[in-house]
Short mmCIF file of N, CA and C in Angstrom, two decimals:
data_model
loop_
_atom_site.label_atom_id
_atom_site.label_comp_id
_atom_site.label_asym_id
_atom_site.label_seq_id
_atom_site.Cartn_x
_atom_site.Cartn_y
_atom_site.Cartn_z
N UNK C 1 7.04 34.32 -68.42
CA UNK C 1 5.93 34.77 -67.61
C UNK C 1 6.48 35.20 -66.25
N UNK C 2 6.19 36.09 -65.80
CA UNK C 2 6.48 36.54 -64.29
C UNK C 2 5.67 36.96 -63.18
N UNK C 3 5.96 37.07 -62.38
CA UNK C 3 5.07 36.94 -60.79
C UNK C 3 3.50 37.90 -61.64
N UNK C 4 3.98 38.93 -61.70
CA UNK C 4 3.13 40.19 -62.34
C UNK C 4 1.67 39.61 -63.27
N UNK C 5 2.52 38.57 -64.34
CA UNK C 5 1.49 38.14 -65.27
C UNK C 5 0.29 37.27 -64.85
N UNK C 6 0.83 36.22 -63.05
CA UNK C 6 -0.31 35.86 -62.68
C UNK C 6 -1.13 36.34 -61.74
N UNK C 7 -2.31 35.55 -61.83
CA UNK C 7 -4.01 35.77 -61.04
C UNK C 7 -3.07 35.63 -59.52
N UNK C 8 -4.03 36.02 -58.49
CA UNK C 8 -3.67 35.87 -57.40
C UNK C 8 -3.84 34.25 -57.25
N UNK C 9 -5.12 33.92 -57.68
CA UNK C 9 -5.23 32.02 -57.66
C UNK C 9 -4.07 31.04 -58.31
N UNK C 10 -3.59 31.62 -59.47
CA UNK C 10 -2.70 30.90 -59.97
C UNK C 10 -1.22 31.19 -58.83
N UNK C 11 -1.15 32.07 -58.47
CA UNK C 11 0.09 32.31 -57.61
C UNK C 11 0.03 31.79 -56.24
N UNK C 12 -1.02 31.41 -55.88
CA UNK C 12 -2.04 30.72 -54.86
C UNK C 12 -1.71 28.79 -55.06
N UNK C 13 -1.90 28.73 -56.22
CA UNK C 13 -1.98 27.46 -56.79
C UNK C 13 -0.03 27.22 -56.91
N UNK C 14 0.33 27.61 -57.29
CA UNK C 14 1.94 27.56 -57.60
C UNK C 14 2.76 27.89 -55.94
N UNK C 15 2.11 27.76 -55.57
CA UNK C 15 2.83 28.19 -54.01
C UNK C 15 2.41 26.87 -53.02
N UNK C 16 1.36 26.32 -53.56
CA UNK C 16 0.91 25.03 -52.68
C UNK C 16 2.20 24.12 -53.57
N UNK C 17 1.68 23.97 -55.17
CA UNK C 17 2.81 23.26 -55.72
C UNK C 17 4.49 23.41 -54.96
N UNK C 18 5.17 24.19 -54.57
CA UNK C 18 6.00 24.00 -54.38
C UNK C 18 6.26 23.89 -53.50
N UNK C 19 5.03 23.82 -52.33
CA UNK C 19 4.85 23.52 -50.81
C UNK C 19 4.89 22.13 -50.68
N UNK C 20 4.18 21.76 -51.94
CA UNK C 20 4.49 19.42 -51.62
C UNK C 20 5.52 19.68 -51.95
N UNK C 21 7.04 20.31 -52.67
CA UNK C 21 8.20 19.34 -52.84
C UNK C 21 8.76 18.92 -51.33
N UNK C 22 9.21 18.10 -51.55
CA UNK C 22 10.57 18.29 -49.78
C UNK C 22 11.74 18.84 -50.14
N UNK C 23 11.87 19.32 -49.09
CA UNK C 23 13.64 20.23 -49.41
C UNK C 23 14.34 18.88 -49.66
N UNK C 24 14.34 17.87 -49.22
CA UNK C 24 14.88 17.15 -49.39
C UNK C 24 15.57 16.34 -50.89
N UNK C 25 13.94 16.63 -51.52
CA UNK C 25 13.68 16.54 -52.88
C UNK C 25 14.94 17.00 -53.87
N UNK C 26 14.46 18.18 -53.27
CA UNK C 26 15.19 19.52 -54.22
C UNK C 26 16.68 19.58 -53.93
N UNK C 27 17.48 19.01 -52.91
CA UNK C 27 18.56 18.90 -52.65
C UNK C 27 18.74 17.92 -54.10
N UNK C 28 18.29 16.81 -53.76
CA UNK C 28 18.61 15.67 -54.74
C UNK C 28 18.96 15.90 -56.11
N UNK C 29 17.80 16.57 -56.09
CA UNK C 29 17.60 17.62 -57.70
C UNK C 29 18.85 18.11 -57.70
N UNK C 30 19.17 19.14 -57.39
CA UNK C 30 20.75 20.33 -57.53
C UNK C 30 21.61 19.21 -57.35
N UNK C 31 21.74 18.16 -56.60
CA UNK C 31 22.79 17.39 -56.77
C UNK C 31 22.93 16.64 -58.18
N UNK C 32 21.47 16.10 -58.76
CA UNK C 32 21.69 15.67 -60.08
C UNK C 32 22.68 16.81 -60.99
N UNK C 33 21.91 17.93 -60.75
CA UNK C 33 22.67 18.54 -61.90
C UNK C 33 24.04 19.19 -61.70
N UNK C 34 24.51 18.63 -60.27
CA UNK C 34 25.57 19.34 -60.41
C UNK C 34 26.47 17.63 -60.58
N UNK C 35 25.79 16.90 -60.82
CA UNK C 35 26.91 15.49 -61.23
C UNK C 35 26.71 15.58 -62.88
N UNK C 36 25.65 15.94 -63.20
CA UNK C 36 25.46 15.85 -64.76
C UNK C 36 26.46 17.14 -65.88
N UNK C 37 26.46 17.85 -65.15
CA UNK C 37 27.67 19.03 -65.87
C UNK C 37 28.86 19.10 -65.07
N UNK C 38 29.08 18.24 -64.04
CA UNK C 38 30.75 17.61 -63.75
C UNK C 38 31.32 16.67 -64.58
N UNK C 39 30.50 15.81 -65.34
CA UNK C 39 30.91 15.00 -65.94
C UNK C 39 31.41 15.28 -67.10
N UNK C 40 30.17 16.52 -68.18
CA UNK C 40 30.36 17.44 -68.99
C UNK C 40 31.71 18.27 -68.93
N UNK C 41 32.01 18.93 -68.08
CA UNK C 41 33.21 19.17 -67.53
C UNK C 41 34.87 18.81 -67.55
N UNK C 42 34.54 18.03 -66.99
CA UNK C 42 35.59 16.53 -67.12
C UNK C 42 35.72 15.90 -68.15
N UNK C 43 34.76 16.43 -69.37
CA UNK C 43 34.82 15.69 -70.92
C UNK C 43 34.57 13.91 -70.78
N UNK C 44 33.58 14.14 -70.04
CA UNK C 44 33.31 12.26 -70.07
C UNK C 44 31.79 12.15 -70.25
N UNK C 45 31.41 11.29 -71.55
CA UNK C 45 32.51 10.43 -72.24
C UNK C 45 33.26 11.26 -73.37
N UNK C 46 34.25 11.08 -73.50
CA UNK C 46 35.18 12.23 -74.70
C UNK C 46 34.22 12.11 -75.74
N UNK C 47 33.96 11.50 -76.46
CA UNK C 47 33.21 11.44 -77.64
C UNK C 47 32.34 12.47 -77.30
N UNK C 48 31.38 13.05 -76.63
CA UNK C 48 30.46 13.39 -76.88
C UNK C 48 30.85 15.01 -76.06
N UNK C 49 31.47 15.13 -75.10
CA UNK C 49 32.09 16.49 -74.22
C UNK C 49 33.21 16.44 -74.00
N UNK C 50 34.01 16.04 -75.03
CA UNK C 50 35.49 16.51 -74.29
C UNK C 50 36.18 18.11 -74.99
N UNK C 51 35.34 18.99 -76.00
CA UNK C 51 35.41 20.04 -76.28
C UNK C 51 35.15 21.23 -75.01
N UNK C 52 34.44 20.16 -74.12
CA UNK C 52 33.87 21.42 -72.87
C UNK C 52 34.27 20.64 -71.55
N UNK C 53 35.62 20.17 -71.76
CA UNK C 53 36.90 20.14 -70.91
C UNK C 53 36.91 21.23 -69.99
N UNK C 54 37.26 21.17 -68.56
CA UNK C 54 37.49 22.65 -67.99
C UNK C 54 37.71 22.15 -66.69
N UNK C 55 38.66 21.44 -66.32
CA UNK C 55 38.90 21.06 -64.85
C UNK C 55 38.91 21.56 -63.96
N UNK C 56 38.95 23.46 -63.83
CA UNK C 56 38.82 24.40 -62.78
C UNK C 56 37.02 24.18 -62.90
N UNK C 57 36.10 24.27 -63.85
CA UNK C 57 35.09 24.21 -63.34
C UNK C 57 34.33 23.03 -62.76
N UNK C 58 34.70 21.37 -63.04
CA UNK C 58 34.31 20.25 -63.07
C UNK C 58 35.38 20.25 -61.45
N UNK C 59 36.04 20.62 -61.20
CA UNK C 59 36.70 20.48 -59.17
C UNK C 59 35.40 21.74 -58.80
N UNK C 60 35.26 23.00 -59.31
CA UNK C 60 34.10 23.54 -58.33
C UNK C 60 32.86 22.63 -58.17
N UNK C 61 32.50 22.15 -59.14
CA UNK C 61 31.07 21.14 -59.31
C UNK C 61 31.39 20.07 -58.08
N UNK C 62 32.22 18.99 -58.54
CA UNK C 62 32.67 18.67 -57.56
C UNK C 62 32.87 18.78 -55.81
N UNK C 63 33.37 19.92 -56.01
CA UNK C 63 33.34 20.51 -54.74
C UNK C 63 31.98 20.64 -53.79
N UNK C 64 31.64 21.33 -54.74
CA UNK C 64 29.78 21.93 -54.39
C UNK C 64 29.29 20.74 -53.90
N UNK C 65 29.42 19.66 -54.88
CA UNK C 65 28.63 18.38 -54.31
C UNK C 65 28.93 18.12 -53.04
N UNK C 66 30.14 18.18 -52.94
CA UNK C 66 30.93 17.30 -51.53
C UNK C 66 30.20 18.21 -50.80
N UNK C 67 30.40 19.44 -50.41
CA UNK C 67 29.86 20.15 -49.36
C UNK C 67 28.39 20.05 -49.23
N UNK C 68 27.75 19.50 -50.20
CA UNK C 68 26.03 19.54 -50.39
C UNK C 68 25.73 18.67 -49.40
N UNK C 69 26.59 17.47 -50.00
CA UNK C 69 26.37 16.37 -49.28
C UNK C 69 26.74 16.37 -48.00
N UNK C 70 28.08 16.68 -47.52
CA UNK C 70 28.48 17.00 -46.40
C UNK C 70 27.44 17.77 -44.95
N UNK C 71 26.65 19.04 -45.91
CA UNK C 71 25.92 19.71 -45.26
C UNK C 71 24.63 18.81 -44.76
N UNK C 72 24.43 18.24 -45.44
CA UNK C 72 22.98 17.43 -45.61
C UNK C 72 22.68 15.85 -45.03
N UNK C 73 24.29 15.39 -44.40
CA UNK C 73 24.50 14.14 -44.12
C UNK C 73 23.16 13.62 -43.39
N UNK C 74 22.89 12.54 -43.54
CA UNK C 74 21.94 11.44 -43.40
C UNK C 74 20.20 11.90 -43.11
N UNK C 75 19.97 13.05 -43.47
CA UNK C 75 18.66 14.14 -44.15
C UNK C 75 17.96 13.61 -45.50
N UNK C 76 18.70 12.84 -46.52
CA UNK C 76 18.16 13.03 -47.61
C UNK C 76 17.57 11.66 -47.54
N UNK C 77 17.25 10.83 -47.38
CA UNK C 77 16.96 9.65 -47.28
C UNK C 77 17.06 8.93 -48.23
N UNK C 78 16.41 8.10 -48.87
CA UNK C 78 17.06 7.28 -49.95
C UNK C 78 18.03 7.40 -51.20
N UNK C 79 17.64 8.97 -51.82
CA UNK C 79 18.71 8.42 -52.54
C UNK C 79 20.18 9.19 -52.00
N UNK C 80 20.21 9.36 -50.50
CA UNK C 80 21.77 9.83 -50.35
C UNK C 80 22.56 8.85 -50.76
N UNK C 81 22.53 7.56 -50.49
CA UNK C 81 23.32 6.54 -50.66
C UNK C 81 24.13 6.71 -52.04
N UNK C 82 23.28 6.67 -52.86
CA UNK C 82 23.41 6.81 -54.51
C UNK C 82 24.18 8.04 -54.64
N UNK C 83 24.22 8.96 -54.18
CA UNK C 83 24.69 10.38 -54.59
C UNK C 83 25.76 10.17 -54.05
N UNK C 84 25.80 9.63 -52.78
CA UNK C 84 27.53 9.43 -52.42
C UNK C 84 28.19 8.60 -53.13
N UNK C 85 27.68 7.60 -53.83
CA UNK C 85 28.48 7.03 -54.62
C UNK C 85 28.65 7.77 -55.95
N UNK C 86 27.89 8.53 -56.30
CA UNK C 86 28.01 9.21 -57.62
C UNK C 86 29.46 10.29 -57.60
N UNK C 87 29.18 10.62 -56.29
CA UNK C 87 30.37 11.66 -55.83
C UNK C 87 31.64 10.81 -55.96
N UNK C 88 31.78 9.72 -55.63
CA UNK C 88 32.52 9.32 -55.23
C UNK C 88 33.23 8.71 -56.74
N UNK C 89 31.97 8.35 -57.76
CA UNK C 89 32.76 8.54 -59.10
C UNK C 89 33.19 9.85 -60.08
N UNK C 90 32.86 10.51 -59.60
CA UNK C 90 33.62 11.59 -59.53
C UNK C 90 34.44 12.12 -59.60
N UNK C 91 34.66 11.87 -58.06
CA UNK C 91 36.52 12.16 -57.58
C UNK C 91 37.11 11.34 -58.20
N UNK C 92 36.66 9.99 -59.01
CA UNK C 92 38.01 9.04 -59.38
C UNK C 92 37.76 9.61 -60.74
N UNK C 93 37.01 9.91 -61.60
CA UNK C 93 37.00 10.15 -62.87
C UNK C 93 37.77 11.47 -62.66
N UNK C 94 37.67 12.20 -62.13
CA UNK C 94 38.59 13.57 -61.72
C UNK C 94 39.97 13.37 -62.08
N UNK C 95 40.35 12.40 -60.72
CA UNK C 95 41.75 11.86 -60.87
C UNK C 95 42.60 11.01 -61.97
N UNK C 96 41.60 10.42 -63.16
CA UNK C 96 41.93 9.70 -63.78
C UNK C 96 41.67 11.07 -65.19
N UNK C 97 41.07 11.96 -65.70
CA UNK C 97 41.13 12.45 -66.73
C UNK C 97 41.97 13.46 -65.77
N UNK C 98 42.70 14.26 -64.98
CA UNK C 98 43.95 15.09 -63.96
C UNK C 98 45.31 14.21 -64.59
N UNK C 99 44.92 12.42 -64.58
CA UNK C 99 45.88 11.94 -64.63
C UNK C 99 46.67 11.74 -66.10
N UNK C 100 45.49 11.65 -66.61
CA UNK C 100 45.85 11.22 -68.55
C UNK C 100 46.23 12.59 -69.01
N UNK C 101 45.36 13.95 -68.73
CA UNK C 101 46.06 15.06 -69.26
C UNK C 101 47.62 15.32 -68.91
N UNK C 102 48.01 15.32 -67.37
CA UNK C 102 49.22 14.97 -66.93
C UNK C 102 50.17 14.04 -68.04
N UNK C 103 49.87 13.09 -68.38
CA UNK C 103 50.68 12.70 -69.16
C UNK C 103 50.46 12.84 -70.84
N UNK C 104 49.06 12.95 -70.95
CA UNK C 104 49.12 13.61 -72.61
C UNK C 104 48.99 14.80 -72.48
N UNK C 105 49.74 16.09 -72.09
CA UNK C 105 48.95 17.07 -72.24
C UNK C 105 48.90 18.39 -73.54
N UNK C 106 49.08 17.06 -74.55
CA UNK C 106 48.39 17.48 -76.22
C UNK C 106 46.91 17.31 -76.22
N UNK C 107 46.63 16.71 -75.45
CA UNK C 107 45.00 16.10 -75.17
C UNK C 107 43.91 17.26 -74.69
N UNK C 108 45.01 17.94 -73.81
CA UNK C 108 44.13 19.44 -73.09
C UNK C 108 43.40 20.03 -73.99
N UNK C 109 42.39 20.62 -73.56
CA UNK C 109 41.76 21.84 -74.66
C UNK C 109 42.76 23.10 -74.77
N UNK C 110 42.03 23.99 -75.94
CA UNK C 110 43.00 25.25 -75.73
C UNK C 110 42.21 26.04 -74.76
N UNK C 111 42.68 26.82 -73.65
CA UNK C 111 42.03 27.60 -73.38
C UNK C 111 40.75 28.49 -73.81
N UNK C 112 39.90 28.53 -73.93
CA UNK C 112 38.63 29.09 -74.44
C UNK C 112 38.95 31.00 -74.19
N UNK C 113 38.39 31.77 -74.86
CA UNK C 113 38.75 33.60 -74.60
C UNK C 113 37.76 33.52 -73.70
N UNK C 114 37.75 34.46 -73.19
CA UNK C 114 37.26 34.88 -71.96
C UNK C 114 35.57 35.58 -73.07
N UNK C 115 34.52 35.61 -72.11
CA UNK C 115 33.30 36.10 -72.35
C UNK C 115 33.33 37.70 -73.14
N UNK C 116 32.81 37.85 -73.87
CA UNK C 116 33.23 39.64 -74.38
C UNK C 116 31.91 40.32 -73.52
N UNK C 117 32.42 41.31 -73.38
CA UNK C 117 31.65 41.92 -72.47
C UNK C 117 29.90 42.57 -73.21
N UNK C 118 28.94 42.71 -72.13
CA UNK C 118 27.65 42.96 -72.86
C UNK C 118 27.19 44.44 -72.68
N UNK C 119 27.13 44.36 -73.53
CA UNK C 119 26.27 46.53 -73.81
C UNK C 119 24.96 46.59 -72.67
N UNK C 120 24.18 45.38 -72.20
CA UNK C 120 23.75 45.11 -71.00
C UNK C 120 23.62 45.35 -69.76
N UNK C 121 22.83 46.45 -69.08
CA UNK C 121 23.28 46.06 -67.52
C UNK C 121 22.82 45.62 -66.58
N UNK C 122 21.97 44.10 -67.04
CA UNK C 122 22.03 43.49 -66.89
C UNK C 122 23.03 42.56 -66.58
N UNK C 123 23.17 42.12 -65.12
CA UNK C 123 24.32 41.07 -65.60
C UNK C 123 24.15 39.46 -65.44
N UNK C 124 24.55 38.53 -66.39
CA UNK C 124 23.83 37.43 -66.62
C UNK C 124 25.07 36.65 -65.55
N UNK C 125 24.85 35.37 -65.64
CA UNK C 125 25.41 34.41 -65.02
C UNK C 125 26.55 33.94 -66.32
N UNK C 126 28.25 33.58 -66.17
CA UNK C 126 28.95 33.17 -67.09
C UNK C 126 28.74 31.73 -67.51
N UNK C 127 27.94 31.33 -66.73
CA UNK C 127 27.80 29.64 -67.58
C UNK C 127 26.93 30.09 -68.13
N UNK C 128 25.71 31.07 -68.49
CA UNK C 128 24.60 31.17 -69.23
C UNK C 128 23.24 29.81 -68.78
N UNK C 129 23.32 29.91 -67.38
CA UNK C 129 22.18 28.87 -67.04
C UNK C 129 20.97 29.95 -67.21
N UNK C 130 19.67 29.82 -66.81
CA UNK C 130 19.16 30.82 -66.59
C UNK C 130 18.86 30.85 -65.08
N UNK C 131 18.81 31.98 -64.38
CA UNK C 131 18.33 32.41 -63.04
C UNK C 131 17.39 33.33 -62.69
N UNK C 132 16.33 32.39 -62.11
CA UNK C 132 14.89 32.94 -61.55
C UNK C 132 15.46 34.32 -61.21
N UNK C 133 14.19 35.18 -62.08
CA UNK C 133 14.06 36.85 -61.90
C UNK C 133 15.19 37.23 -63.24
N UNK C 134 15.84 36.64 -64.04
CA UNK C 134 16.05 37.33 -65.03
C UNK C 134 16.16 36.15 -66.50
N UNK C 135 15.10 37.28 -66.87
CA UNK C 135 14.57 36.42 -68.29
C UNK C 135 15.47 37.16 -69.06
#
């Protein structure tokens, strides 16, 4: 559905809705998900993601967080506490699957091929999330 398909009331109504979140909120939010596909990343727990291994992308995730948080220091109110510690398992799970590949590194994935290109011109996002304004 897009802007187009609604009533002026419903677009009326969806604009108050996103007027109660707090930015604050929504920080929290993007921080969940950027700890929930670092972990994915990082192949933890192996059993279940260690096929979608990718340590250049699980240090950007990473990264992102740190600076989120960084940017946002003592703004978010309750659950910053929690997120800094989440970060903070993180960086050690980082260093500890950095460390085991280092020494098994039969354990690594194979490199994945690169995306094939789309007859599209459209151009999508390479993780394939989706992003508001293109369906």
């Amino acid at each position: 559905m897009s802007e187009q398909d609604l009533t002026p009331d419903q677009l009326e109504q969806l604009r108050e809705q996103l007027a109660s979140v707090s930015a604050a909120d929504v920080v929290a939010e993007a921080a969940l998900s950027l700890i929930a596909l670092a972990y994915v990343r990082l192949g933890v727990p192996p059993s279940e993601h260690e096929r979608f291994r990718d340590l250049d992308q699980a240090r950007l995730l990473v990264d992102a967080l740190g600076g989120m948080l960084a940017a946002t220091e003592g703004r978010l109110g309750a659950p910053e506490p929690s997120l800094r510690d989440a970060l903070a398992s993180l960086r050690m799970a980082f260093a500890e699957v950095a460390a085991h590949l280092e020494a098994h590194p039969e354990d690594a994935p194979a490199p994945a091929p690169g995306p094939e290109p789309e007859d599209s011109s459209i151009l999508r996002p390479p993780s394939g999330l989706w992003v508001p304004g293109q369906d």
